Short mmCIF file of C-alpha atoms and ligand atoms in Angstrom, two decimals:
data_model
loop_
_atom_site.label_atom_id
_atom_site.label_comp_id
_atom_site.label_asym_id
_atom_site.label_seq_id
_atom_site.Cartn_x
_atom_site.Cartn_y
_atom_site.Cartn_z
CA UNK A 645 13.17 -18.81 -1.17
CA UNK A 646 9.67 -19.36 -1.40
CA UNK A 647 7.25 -16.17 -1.68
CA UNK A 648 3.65 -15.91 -1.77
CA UNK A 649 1.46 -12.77 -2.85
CA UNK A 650 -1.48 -12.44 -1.32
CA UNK A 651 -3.46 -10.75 -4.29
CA UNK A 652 -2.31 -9.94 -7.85
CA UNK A 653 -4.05 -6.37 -7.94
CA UNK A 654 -1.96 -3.00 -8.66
CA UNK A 655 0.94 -3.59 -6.14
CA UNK A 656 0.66 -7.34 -5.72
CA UNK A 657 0.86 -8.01 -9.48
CA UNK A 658 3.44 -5.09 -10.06
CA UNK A 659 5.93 -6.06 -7.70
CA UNK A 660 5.01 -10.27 -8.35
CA UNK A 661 5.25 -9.83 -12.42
CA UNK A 662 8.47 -7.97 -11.79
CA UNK A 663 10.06 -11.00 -9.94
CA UNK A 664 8.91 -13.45 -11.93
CA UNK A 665 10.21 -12.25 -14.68
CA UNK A 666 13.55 -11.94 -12.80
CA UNK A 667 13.20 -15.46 -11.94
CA UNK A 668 12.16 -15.47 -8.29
CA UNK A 669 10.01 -18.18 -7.33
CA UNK A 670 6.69 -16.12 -6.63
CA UNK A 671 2.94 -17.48 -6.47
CA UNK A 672 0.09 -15.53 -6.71
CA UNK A 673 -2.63 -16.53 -3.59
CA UNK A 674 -6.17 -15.10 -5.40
CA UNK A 675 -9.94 -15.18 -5.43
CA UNK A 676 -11.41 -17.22 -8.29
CA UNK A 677 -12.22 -14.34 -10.40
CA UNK A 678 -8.76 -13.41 -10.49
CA UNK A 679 -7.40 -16.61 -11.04
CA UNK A 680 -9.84 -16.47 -14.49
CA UNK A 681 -7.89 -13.63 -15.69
CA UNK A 682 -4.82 -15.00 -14.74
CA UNK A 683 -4.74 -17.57 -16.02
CA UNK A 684 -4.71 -16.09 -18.97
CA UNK A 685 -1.26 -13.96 -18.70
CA UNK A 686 -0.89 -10.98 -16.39
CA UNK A 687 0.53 -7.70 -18.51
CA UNK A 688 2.18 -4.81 -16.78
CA UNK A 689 2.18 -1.66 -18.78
CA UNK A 690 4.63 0.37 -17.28
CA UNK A 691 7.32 3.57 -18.59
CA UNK A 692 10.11 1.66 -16.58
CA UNK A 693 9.25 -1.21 -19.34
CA UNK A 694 6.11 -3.51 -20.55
CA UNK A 695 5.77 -7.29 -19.55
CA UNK A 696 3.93 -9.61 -20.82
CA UNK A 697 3.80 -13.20 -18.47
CA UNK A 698 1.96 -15.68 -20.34
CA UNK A 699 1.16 -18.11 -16.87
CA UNK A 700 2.09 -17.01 -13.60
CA UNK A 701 1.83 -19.91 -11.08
CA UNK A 702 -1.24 -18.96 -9.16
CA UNK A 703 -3.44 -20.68 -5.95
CA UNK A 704 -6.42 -19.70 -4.65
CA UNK A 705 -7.57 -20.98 -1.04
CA UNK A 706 -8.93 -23.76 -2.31
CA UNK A 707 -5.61 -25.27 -3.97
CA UNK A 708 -3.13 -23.53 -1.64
CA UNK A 709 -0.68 -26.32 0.26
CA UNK A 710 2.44 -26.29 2.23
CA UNK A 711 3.35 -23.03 3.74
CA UNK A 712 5.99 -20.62 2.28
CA UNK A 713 9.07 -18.28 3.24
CA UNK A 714 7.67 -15.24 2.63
CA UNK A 715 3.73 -14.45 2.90
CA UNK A 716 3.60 -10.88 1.18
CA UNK A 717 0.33 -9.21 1.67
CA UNK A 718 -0.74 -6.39 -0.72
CA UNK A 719 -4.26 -6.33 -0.15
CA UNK A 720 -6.38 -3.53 0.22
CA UNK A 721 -7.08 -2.75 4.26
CA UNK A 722 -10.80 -3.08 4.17
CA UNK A 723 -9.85 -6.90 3.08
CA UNK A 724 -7.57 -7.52 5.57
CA UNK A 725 -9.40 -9.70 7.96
CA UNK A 726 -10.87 -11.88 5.30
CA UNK A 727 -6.62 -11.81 3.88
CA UNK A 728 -5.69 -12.72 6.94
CA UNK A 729 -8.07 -16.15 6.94
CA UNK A 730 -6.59 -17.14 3.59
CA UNK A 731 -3.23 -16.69 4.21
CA UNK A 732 -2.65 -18.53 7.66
CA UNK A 733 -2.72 -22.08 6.29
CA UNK A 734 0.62 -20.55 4.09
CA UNK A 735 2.44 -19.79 7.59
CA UNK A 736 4.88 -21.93 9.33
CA UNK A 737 6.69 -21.34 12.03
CA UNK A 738 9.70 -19.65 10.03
CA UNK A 739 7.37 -17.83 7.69
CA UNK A 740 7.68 -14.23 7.26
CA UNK A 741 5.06 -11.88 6.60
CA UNK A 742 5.52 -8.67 4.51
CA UNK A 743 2.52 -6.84 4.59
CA UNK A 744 2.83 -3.67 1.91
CA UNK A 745 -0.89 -2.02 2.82
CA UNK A 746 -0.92 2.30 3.23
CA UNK A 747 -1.12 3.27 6.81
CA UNK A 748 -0.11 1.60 9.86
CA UNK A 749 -2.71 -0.04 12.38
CA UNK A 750 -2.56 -3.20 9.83
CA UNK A 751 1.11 -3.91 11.38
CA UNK A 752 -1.03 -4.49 14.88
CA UNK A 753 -3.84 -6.62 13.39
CA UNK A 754 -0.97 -9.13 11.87
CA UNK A 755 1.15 -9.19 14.71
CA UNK A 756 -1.68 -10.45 16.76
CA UNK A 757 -2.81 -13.01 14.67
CA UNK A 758 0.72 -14.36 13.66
CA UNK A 759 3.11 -13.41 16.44
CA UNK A 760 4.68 -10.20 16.63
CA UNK A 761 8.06 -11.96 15.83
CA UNK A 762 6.92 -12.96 11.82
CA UNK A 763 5.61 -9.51 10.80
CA UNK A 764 8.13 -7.36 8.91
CA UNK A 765 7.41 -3.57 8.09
CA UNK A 766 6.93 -2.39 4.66
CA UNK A 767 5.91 -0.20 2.22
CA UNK A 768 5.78 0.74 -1.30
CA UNK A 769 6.14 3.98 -3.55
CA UNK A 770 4.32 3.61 -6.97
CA UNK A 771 1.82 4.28 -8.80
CA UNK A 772 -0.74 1.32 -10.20
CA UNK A 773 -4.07 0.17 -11.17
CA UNK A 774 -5.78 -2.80 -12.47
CA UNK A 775 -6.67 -1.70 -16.21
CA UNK A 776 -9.81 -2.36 -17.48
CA UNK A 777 -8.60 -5.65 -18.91
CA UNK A 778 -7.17 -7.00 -15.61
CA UNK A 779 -3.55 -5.45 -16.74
CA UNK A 780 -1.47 -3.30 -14.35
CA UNK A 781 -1.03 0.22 -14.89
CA UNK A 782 2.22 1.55 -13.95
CA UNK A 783 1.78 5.85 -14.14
CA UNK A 784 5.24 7.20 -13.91
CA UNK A 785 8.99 6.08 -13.12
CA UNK A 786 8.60 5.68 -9.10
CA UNK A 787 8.45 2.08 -8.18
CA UNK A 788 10.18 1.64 -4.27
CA UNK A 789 9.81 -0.98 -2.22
CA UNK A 790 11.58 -0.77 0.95
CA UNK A 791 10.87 -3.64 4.27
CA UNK A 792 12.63 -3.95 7.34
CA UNK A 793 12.44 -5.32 10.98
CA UNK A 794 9.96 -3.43 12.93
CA UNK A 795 12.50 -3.20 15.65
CA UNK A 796 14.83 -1.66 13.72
CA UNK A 797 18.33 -2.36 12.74
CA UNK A 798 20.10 -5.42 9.94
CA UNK A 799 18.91 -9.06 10.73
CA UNK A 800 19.44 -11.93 8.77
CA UNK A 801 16.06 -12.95 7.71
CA UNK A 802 15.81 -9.28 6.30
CA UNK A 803 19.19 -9.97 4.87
CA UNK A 804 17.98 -12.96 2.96
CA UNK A 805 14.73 -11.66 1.60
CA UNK A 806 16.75 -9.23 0.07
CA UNK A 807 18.67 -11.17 -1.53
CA UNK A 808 15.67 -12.13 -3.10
CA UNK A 809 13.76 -8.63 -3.68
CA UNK A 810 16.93 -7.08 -4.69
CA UNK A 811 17.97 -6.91 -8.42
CA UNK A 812 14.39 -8.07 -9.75
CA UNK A 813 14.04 -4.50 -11.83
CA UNK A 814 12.87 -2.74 -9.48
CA UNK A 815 13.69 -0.02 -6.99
CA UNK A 816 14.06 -1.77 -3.55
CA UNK A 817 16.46 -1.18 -0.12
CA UNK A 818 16.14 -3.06 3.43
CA UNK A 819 15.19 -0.21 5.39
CA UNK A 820 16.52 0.14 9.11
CA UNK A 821 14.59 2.16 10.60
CA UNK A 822 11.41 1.40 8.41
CA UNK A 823 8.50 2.42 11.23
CA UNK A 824 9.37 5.71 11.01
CA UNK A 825 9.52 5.30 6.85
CA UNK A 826 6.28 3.72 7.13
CA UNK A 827 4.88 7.17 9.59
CA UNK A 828 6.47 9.85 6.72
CA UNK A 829 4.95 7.32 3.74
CA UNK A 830 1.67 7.40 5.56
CA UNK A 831 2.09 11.40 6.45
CA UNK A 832 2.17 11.91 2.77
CA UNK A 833 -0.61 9.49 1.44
CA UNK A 834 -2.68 10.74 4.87
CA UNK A 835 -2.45 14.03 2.69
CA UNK A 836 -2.73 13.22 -0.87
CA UNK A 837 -6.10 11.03 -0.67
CA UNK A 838 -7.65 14.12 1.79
CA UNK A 839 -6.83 16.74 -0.55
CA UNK A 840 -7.24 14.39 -4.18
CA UNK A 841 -10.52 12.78 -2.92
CA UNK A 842 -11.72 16.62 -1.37
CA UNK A 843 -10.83 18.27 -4.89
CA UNK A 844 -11.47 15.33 -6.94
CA UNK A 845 -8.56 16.42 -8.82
CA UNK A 846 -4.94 15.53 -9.27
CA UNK A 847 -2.53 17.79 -7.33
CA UNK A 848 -1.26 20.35 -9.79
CA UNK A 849 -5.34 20.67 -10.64
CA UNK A 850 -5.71 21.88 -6.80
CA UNK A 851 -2.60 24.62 -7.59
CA UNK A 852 -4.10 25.35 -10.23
CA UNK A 853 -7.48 26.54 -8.84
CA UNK A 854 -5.63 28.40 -6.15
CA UNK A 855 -6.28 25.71 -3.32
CA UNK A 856 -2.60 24.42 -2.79
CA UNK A 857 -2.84 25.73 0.80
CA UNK A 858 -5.60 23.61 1.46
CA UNK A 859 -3.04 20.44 0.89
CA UNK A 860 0.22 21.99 2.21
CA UNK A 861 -2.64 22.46 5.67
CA UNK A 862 -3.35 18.63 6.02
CA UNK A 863 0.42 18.18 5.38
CA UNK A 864 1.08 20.22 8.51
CA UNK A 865 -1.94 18.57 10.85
CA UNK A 866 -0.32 14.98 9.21
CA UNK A 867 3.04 15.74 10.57
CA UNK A 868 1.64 17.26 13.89
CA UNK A 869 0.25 13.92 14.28
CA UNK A 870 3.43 11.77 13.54
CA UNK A 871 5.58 14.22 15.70
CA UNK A 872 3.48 13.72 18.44
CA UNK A 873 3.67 9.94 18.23
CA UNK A 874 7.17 10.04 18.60
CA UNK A 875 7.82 10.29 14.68
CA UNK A 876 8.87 13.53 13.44
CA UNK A 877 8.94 13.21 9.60
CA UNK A 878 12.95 13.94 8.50
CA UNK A 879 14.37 16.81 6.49
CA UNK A 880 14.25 14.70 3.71
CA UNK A 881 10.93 13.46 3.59
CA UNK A 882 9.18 16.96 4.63
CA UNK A 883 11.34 18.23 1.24
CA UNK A 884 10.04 15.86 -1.07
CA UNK A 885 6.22 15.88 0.62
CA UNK A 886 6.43 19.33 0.04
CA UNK A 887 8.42 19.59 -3.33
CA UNK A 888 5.60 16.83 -5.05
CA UNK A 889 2.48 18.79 -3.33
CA UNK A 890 3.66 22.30 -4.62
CA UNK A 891 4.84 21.04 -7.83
CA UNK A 892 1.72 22.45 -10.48
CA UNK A 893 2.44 20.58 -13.72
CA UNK A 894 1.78 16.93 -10.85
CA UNK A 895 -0.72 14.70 -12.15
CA UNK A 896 -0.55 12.62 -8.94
CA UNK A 897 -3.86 11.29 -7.78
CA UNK A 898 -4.15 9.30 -4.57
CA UNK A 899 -5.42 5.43 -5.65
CA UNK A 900 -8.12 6.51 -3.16
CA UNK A 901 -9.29 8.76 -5.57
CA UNK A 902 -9.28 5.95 -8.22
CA UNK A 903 -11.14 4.02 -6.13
CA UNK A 904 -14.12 6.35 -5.30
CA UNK A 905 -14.12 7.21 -9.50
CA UNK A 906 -14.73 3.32 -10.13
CA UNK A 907 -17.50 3.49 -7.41
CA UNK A 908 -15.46 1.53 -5.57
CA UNK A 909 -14.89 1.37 -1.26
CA UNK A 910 -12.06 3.44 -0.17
CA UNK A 911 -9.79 2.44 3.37
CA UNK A 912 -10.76 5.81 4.90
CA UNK A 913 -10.62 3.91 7.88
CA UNK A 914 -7.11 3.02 7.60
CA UNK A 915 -5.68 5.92 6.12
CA UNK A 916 -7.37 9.09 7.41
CA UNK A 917 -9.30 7.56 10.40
CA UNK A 918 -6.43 6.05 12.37
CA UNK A 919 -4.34 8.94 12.15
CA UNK A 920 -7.07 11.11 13.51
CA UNK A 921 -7.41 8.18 16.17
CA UNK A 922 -3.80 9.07 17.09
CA UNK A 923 -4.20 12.38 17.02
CA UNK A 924 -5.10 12.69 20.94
CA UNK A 925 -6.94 15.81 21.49
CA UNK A 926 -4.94 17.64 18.71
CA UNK A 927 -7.26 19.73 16.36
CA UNK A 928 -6.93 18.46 12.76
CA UNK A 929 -9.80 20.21 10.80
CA UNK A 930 -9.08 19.60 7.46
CA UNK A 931 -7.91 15.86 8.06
CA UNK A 932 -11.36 15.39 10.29
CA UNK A 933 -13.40 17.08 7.02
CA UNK A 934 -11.39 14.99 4.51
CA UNK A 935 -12.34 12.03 6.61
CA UNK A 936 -15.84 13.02 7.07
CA UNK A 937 -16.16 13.36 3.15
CA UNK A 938 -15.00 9.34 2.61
CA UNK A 939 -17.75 8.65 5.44
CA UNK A 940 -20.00 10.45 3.72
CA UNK A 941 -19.26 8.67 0.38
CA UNK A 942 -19.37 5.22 2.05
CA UNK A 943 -22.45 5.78 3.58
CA UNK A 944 -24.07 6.41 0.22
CA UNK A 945 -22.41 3.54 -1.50
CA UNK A 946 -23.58 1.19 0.92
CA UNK A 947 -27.51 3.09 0.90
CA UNK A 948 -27.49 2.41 -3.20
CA UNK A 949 -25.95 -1.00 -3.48
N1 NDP B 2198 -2.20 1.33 -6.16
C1 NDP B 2198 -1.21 2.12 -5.74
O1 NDP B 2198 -0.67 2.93 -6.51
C2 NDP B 2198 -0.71 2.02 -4.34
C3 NDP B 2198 -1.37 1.24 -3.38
N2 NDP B 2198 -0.83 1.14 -2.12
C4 NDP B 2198 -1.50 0.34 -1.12
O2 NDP B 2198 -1.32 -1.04 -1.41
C5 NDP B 2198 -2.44 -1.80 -0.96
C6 NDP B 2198 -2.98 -2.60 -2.15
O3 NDP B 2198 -3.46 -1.67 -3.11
P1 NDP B 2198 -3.74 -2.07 -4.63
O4 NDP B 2198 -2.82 -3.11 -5.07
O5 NDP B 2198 -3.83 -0.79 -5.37
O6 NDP B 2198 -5.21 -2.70 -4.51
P2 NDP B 2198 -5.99 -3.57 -5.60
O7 NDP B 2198 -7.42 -3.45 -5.25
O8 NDP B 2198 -5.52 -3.23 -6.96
O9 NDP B 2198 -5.48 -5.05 -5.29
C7 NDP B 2198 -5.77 -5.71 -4.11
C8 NDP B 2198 -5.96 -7.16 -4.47
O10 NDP B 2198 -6.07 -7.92 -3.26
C9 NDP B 2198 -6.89 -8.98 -3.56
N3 NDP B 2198 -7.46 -9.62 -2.37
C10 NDP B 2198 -8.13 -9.06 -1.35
N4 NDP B 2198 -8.50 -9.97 -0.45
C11 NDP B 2198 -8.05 -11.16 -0.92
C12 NDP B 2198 -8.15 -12.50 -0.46
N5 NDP B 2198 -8.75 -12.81 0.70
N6 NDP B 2198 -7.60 -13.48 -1.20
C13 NDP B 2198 -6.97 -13.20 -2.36
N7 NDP B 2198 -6.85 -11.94 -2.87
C14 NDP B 2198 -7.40 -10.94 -2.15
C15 NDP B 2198 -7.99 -8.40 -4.41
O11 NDP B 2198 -8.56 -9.44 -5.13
P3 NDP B 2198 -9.98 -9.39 -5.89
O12 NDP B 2198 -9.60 -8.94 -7.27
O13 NDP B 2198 -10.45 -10.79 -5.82
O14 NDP B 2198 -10.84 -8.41 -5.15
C16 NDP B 2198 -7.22 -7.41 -5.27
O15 NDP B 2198 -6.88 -7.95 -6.52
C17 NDP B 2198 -3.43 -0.79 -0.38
O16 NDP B 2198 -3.28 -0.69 1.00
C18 NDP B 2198 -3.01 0.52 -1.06
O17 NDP B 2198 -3.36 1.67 -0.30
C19 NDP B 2198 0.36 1.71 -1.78
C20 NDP B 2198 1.05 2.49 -2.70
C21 NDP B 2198 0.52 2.75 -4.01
C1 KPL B 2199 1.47 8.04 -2.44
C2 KPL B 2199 0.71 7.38 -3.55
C3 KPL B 2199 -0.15 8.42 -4.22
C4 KPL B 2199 1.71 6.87 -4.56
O1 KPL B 2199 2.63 6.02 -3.96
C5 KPL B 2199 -0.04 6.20 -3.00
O2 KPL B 2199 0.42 5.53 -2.11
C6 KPL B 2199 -1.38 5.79 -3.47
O3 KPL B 2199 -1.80 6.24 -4.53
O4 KPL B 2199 -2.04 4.99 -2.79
#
């Protein structure tokens, strides 16, 4: 099975260097200044074990031919229009697309560009970041990927992809139900970036100066928001939301927060800004402030560049 990776950043070149290594047969689909430092090796630094991957096949728009299996897209979502230009000449008519972006309104953008029918659901639980060599980052043990049909339920596409994701040294499951895994992963990103990017601190930093119940509030306007769209998050999911946002020793920073350190844009749009468009006329203070705050910093990025 064929797979291409739209972008080798911190989840494209995590979960890519991982199945290469395994043996999959993965390209990278980059911009030229990538391809540069591609070309020579991409290095994952990572507790759950270092690689090292001298020449990973790579193809930027300009050499890109035939089309491909799987079209994985890993992106950031303020890059997702331009994404989905580069990536359409790589989709056939039994091409699948796994998107892997935070949030959710991306799913809508690629099903109406591609066909509702060749757009999987999918997310990821890490945490990376392009070092300051071009490297990837890994931060701690976590490193889930999960897909699945949006409609729910086994298929045999799904089936098959697995076979290829599965085994490759990292954590990954078909999910069948993955919308509503998608809602409770974006409930609890929703809620880390507010309070991480508010604080400008990591989450035990937030316990720490006595402001936890700032972060457990956007947790509870988050999952207001998902219940009322029909996706309640599960037992399970409000535990461990909860359990990681209480915990005080947690260095967990959103990548948002990463982003806005390295002067960087930040998807505030995508993340905080279409859940409060789905939040109907439900208050959400905090979320709206958090929101307000990314505006804020995006409005003086683009005044000083
Ligand atoms: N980092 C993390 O820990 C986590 C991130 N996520 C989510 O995953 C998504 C990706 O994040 P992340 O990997 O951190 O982001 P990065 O910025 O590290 O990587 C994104 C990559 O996409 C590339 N890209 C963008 N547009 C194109 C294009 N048209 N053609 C080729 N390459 C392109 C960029 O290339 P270039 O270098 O040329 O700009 C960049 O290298 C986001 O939605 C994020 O929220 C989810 C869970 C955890
Ligand atoms: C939830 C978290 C913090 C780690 O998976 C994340 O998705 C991010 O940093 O973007």
């Amino acid at each position: 099975m064929r797979c291409l990776i739209l972008g080798a950043g911190g989840i494209g070149g995590y979960f890519g260097g991982r199945l290469l290594a395994a043996g999959r047969d993965v390209t990278f689909l980059v911009r030229p200044a990538r391809a540069a430092r591609l070309a020579q090796g991409l290095r994952i630094i990572s507790p759950r074990g270092d690689l090292a991957l001298p020449a990973p096949p790579l193809v930027t728009s300009q050499t890109l031919t035939g089309t491909y299996d799987v079209v994985m897209v890993s992106c950031k979502a303020y890059d997702l229009e331009n994404a989905i230009d580069t990536i359409a000449p790589a989709v056939g008519r039994e091409t699948v697309i796994v998107p892997l972006l935070n949030g959710f309104g991306h799913l809508d953008t690629l099903r109406a560009r591609f066909g509702a029918e060749r757009v999987l659901g999918g997310y990821c639980l890490i945490s990376v970041t392009l070092d300051g060599e071009g490297g990837i980052a890994h931060f701690n043990q976590a490193d889930v990927l999960r897909l699945g049909e949006i409609a729910g339920g086994p298929s045999e596409r799904v089936r098959a992809i697995g076979a290829m994701l599965g085994g490759a040294g990292f954590d990954f499951a078909v999910s069948d139900d993955i919308v509503q895994e998608m809602w409770e992963k974006w409930v609890f990103i929703a809620t880390t970036a507010s309070a991480t990017c508010l604080m400008r601190a990591a989450i035990g930093d937030i316990i720490g100066a006595g402001a936890g119940d700032v972060t457990l509030g956007l947790l509870a306007e988050c999952e207001a928001i998902a219940s009322d769209n029909g996706h309640p998050p599960g037992e399970a999911a409000r535990k461990r939301a909860r359990d990681q946002l209480t915990d005080a020793t947690s260095p967990i920073m959103a990548s948002m927060l990463r982003d806005i350190e390295r002067g960087g844009p930040v998807e505030a749009d995508a993340i905080q800004g279409e859940m409060l468009r789905r939040a109907g006329d439900r208050p959400a203070p905090l979320l709206r402030l958090a929101h307000a705050h990314l505006r804020a910093y995006e409005a003086r990025r683009a005044r000083q560049s």
